[in-house]
PDB file of C-alpha atoms and ligand atoms in Angstrom:
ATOM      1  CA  UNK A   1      -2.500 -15.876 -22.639  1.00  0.00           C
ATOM      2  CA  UNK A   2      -3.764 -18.203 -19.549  1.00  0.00           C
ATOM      3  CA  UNK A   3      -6.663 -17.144 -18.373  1.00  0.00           C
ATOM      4  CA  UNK A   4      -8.766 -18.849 -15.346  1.00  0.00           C
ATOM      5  CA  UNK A   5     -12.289 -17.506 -14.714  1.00  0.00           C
ATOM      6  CA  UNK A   6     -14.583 -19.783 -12.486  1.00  0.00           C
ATOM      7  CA  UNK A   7     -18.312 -19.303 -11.834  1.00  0.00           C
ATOM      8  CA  UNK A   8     -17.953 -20.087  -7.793  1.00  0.00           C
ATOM      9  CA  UNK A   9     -21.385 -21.427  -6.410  1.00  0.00           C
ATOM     10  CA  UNK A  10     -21.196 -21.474  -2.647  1.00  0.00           C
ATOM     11  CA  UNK A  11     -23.759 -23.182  -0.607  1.00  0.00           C
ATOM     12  CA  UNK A  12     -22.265 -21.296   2.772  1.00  0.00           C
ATOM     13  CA  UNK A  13     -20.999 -17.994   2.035  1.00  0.00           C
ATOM     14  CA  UNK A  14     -18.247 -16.713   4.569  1.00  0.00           C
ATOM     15  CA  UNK A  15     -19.779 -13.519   6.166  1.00  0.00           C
ATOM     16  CA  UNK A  16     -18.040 -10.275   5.635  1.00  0.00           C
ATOM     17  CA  UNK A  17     -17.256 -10.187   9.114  1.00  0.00           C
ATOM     18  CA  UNK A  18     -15.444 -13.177   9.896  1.00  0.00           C
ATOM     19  CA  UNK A  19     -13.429 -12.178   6.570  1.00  0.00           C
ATOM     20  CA  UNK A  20     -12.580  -9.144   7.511  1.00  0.00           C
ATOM     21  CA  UNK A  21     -11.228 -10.656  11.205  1.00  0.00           C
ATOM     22  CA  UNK A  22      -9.583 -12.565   9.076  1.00  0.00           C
ATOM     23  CA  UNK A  23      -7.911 -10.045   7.220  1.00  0.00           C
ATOM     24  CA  UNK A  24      -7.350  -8.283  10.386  1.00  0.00           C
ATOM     25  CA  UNK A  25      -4.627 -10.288  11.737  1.00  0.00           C
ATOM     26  CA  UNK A  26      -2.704 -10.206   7.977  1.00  0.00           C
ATOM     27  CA  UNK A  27       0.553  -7.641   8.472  1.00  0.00           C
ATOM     28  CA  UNK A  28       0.337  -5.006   6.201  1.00  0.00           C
ATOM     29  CA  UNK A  29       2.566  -2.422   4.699  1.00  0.00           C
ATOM     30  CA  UNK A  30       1.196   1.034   4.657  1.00  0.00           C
ATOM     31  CA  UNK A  31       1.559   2.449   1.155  1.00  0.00           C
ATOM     32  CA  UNK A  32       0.031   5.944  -0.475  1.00  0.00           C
ATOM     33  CA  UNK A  33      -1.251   5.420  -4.131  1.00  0.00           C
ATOM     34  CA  UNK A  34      -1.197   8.890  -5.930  1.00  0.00           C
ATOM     35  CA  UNK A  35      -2.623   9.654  -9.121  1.00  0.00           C
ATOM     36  CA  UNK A  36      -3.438  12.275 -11.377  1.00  0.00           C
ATOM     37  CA  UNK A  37      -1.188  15.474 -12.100  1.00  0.00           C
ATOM     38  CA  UNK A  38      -1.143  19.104 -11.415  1.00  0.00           C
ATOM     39  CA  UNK A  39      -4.154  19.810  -9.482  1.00  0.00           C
ATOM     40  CA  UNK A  40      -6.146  17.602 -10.499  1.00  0.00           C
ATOM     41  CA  UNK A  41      -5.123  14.451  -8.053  1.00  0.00           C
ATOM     42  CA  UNK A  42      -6.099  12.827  -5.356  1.00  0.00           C
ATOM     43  CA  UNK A  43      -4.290   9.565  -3.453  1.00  0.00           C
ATOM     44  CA  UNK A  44      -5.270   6.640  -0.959  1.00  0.00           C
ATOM     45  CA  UNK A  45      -3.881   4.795   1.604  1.00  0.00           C
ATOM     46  CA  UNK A  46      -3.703   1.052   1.114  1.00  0.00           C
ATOM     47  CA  UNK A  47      -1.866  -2.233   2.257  1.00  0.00           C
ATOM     48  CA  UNK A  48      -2.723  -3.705  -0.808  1.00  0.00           C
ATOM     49  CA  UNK A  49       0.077  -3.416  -3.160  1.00  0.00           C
ATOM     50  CA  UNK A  50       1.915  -6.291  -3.926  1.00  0.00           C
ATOM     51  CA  UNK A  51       5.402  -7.316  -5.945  1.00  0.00           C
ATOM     52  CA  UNK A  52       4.349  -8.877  -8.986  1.00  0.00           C
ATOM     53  CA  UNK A  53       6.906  -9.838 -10.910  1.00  0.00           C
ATOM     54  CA  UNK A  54      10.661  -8.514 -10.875  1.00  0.00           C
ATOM     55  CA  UNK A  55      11.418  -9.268 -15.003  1.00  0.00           C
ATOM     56  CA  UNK A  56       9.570  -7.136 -15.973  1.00  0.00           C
ATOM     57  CA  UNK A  57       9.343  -4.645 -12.739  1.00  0.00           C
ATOM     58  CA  UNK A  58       5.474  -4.813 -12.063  1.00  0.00           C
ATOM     59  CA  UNK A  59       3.507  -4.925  -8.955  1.00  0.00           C
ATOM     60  CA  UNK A  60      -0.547  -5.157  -8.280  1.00  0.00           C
ATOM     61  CA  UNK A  61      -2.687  -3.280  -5.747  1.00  0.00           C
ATOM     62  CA  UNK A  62      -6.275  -3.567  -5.280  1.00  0.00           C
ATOM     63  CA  UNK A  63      -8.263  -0.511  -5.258  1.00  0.00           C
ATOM     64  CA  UNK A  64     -11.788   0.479  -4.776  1.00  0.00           C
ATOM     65  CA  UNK A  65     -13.732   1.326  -7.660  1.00  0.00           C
ATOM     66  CA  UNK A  66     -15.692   4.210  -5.625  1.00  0.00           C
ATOM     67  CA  UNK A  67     -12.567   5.720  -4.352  1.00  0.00           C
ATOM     68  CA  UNK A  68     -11.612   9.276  -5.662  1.00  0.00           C
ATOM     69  CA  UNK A  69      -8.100   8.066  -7.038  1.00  0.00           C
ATOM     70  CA  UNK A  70      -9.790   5.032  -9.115  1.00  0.00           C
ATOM     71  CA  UNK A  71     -11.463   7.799 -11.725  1.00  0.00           C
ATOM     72  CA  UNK A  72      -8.005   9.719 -11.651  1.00  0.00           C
ATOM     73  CA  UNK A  73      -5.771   6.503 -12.399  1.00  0.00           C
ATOM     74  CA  UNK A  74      -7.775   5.352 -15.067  1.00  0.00           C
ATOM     75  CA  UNK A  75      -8.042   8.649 -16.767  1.00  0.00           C
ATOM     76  CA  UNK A  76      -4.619   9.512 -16.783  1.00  0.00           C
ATOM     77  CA  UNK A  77      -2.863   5.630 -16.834  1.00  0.00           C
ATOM     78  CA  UNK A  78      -0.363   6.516 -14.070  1.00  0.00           C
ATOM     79  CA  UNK A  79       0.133   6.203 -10.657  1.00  0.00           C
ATOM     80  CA  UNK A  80       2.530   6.343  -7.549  1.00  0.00           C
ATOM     81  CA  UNK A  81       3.123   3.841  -4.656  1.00  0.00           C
ATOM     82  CA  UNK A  82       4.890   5.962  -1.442  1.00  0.00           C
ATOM     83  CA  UNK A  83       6.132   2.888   0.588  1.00  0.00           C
ATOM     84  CA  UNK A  84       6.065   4.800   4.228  1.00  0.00           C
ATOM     85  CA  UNK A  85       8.328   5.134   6.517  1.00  0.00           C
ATOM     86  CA  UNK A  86       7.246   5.100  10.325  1.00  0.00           C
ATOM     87  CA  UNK A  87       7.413   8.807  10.666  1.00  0.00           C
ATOM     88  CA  UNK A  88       4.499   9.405   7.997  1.00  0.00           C
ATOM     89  CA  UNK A  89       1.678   7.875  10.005  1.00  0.00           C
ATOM     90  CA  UNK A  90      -0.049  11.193   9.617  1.00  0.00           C
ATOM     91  CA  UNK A  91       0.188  11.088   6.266  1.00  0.00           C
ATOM     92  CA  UNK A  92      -1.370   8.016   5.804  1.00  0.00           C
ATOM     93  CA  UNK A  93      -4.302   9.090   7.903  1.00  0.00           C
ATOM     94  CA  UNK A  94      -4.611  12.217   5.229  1.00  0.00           C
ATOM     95  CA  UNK A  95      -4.927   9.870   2.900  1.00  0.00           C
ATOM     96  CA  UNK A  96      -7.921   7.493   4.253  1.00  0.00           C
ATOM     97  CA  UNK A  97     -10.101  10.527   3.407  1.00  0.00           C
ATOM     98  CA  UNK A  98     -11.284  10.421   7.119  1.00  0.00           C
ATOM     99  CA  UNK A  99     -11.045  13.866   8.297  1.00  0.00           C
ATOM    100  CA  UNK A 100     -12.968  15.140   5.224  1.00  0.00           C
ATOM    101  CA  UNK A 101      -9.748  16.190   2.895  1.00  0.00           C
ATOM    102  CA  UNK A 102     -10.582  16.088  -0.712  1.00  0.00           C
ATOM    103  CA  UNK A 103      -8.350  15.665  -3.741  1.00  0.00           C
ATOM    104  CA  UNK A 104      -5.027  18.637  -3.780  1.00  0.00           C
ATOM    105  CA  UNK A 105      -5.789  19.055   0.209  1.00  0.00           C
ATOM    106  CA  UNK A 106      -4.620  15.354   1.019  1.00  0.00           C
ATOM    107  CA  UNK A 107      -1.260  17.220  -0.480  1.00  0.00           C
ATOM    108  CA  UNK A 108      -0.542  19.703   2.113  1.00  0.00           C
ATOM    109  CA  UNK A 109       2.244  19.818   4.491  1.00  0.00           C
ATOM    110  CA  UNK A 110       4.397  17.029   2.888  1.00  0.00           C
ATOM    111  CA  UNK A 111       7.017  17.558   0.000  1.00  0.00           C
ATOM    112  CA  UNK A 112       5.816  15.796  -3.653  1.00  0.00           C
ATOM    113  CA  UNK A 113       7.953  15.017  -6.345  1.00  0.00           C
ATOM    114  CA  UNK A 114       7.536  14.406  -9.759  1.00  0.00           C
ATOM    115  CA  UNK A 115       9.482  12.065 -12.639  1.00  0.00           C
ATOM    116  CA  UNK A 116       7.825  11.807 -15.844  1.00  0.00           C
ATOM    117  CA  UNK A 117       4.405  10.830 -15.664  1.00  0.00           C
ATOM    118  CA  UNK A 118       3.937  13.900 -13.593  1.00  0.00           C
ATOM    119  CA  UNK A 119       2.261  11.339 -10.641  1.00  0.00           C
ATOM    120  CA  UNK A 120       2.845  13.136  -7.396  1.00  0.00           C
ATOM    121  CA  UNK A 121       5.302  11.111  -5.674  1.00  0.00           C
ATOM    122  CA  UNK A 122       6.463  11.899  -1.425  1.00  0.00           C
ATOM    123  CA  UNK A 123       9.879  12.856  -0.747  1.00  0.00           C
ATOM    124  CA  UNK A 124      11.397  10.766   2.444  1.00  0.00           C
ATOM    125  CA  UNK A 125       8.738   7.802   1.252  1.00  0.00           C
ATOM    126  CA  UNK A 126      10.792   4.363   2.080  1.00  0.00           C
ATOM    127  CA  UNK A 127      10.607   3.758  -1.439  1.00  0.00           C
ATOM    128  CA  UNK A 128       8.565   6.240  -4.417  1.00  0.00           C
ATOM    129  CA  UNK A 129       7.450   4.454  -7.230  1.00  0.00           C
ATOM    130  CA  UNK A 130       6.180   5.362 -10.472  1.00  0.00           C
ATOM    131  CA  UNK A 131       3.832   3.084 -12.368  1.00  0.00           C
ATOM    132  CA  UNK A 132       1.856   3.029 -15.860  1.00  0.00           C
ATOM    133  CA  UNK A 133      -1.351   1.365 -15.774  1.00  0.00           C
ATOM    134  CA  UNK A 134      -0.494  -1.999 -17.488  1.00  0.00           C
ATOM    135  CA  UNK A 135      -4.035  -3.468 -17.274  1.00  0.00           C
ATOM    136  CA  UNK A 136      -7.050  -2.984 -14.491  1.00  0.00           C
ATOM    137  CA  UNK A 137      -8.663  -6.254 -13.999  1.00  0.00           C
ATOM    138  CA  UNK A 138     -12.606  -4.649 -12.576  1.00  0.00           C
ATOM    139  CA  UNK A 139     -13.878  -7.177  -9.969  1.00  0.00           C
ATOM    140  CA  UNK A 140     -16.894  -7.098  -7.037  1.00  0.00           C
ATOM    141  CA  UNK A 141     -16.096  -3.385  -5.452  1.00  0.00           C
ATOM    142  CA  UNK A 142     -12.592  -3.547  -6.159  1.00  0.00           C
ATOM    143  CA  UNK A 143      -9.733  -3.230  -9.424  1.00  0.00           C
ATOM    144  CA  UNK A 144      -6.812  -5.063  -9.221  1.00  0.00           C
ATOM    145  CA  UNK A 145      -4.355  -2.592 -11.249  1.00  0.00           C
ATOM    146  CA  UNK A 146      -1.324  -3.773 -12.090  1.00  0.00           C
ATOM    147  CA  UNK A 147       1.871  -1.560 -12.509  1.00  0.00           C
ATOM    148  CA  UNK A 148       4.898  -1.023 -15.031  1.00  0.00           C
ATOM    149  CA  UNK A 149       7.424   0.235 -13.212  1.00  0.00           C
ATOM    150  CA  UNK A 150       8.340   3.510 -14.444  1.00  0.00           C
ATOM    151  CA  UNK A 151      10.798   4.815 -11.964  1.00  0.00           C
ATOM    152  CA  UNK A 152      11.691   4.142  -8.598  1.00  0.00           C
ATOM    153  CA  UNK A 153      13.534   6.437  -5.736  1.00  0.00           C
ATOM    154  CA  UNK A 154      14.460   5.083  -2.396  1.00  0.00           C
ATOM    155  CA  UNK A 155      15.452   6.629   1.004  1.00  0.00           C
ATOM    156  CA  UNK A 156      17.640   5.029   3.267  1.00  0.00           C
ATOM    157  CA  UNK A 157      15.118   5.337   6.426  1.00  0.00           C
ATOM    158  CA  UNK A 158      15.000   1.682   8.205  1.00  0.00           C
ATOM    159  CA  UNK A 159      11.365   1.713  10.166  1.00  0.00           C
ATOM    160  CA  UNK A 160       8.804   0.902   8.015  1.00  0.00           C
ATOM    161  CA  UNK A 161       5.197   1.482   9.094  1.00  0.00           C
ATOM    162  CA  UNK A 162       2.815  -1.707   8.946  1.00  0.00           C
ATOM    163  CA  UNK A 163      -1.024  -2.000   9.390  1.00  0.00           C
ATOM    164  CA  UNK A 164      -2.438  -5.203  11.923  1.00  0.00           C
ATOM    165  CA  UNK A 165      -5.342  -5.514  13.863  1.00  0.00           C
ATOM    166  CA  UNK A 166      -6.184  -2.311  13.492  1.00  0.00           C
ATOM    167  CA  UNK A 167      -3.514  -0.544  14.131  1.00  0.00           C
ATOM    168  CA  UNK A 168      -0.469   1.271  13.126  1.00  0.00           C
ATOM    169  CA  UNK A 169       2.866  -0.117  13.977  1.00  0.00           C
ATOM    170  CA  UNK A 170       6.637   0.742  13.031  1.00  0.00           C
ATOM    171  CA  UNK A 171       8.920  -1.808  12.310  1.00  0.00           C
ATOM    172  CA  UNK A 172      12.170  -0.640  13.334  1.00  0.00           C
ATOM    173  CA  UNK A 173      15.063  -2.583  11.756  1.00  0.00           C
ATOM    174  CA  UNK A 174      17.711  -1.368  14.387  1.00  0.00           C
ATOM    175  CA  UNK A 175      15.324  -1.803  17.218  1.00  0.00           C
ATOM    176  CA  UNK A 176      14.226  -5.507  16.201  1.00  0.00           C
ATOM    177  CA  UNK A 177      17.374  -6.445  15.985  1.00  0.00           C
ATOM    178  CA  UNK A 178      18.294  -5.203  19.127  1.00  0.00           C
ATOM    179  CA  UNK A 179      15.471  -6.808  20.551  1.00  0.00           C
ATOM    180  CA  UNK A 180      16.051 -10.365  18.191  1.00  0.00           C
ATOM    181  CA  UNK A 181      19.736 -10.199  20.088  1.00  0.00           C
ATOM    182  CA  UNK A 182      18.488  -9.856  23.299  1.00  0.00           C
ATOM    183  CA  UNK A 183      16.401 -13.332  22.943  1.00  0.00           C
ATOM    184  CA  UNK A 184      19.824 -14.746  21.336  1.00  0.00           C
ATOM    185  CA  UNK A 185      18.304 -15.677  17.907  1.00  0.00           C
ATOM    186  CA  UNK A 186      20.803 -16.710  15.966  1.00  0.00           C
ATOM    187  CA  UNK A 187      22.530 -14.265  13.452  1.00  0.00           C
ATOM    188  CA  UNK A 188      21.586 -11.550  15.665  1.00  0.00           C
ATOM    189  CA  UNK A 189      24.411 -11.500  18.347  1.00  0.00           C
ATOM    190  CA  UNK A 190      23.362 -14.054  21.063  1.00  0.00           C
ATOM    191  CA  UNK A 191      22.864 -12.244  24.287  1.00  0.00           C
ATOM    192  CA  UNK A 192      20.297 -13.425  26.892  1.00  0.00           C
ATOM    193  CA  UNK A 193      18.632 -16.793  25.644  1.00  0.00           C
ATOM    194  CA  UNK A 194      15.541 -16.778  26.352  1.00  0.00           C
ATOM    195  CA  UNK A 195      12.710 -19.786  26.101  1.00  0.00           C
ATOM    196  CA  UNK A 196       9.686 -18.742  23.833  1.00  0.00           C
TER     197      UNK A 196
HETATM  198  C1  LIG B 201      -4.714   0.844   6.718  1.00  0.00           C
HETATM  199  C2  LIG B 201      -5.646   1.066   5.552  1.00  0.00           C
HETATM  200  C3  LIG B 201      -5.480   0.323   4.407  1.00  0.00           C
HETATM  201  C4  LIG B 201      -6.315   0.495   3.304  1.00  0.00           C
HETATM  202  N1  LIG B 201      -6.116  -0.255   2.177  1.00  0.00           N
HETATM  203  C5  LIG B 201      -6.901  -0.078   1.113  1.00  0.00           C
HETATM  204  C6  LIG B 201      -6.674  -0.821  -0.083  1.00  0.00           C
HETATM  205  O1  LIG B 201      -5.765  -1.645  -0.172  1.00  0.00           O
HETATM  206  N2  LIG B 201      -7.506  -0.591  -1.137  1.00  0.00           N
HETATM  207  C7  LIG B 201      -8.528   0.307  -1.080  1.00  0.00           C
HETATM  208  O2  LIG B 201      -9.260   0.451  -2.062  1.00  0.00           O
HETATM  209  N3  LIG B 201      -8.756   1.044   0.038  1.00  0.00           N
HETATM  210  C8  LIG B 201      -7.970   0.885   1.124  1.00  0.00           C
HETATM  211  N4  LIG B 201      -8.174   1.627   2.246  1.00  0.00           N
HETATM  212  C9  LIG B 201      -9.226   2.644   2.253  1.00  0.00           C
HETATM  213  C10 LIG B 201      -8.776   3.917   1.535  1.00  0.00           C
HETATM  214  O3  LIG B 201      -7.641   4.513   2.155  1.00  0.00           O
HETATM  215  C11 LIG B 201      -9.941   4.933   1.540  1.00  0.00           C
HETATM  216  O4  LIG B 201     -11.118   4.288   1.168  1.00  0.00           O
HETATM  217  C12 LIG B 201      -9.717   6.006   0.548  1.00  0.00           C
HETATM  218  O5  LIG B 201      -8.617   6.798   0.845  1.00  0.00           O
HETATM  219  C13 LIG B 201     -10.932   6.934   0.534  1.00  0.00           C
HETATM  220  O6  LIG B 201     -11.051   7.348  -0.746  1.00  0.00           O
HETATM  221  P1  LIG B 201     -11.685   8.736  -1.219  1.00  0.00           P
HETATM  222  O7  LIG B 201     -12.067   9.554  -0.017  1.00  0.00           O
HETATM  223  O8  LIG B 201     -10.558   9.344  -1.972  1.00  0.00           O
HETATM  224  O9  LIG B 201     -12.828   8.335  -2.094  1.00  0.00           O
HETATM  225  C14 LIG B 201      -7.359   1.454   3.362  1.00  0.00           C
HETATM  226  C15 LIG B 201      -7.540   2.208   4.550  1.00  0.00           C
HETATM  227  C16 LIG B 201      -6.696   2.008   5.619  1.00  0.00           C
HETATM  228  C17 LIG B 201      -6.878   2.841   6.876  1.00  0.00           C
END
């Protein structure tokens, strides 16, 4: 197996906070990563998760190793991704752990599912995935876990919800390309050109 692993020595480190502005202006998708099973689980919400590869079916998110799901994933060598949909941006505040919900609590007032890992995994999600732990690469704060793909159920919903500056935003298919046709780009319709 390739393997790459470089000793970086930096004379002029980047500072945290022009990294994170950085970061701040990348689009992300808002995800839920579940783990554990019957009560004992917990979940975050992250915009890290990532296709890997499609043969075999594996993605990669990055996960803090001081989160309460980290413990939970690596214990039990499962977990779910909930790809949500625009109408679950409460549910994705639940899961940042902000207002002080622990563990089971993040839970309440959505619908769970299970397949066969027994990973909790959110009914009406854009797309529910289940994962076995392939291999957790530990690294500064963070793992980067990658994922077998297990199982995968998918909703038909069309507005995802996305993460920038920020801020929460839906995407809306049917609205963009309402909107894409009213500028007259082209495959979407024509309509009013406009200059941009
Ligand atoms: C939009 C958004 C994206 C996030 N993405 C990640 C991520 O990719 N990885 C991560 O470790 N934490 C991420 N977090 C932070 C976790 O949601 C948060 O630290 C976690 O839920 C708290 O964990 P605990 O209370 O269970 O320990 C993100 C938070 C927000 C609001």
């Amino acid at each position: 197996m390739n393997s790459l692993v470089r000793d970086i020595a930096l004379d002029r480190e980047v500072s945290s906070a022009d990294f994170r502005g950085a970061m701040r202006r990348l689009t992300g998708g808002v995800s839920v990563i579940t783990a554990g099973r019957g009560r004992d689980i917990s979940g975050m919400t992250v915009t890290s998760v990532a296709s890997l590869s499609v043969e075999p079916p594996a993605l990669i998110a990055s996960v803090n190793r001081s989160a309460s799901s980290w413990p939970l994933i690596q214990r039990h060598g499962f977990f779910g991704v909930n790809i949500l949909n625009a109408d679950q941006l409460d549910i994705a505040e639940r899961f940042t752990g902000k207002d002080g919900l622990k563990g089971a609590e993040r839970f309440a007032g959505a619908d769970w599912f299970t397949r066969a890992s027994g990973v909790p995994l959110l009914s009406g999600a854009l797309a529910a995935i289940e994962c076995e732990v392939e291999e957790a690469i530990e690294r500064h704060s963070h793992a980067i876990v990658i994922g077998r793909v297990l199982d995968v159920a998918l909703s038909p919903r069309s507005a995802a919800l996305a993460y920038w500056q920020g801020q929460y935003l839906a995407i809306d298919r049917d609205e963009d390309i309402a909107k894409m046709a009213e500028v007259g780009l082209p495959g979407f319709g024509g309509g009013r050109r406009r200059k941009i």
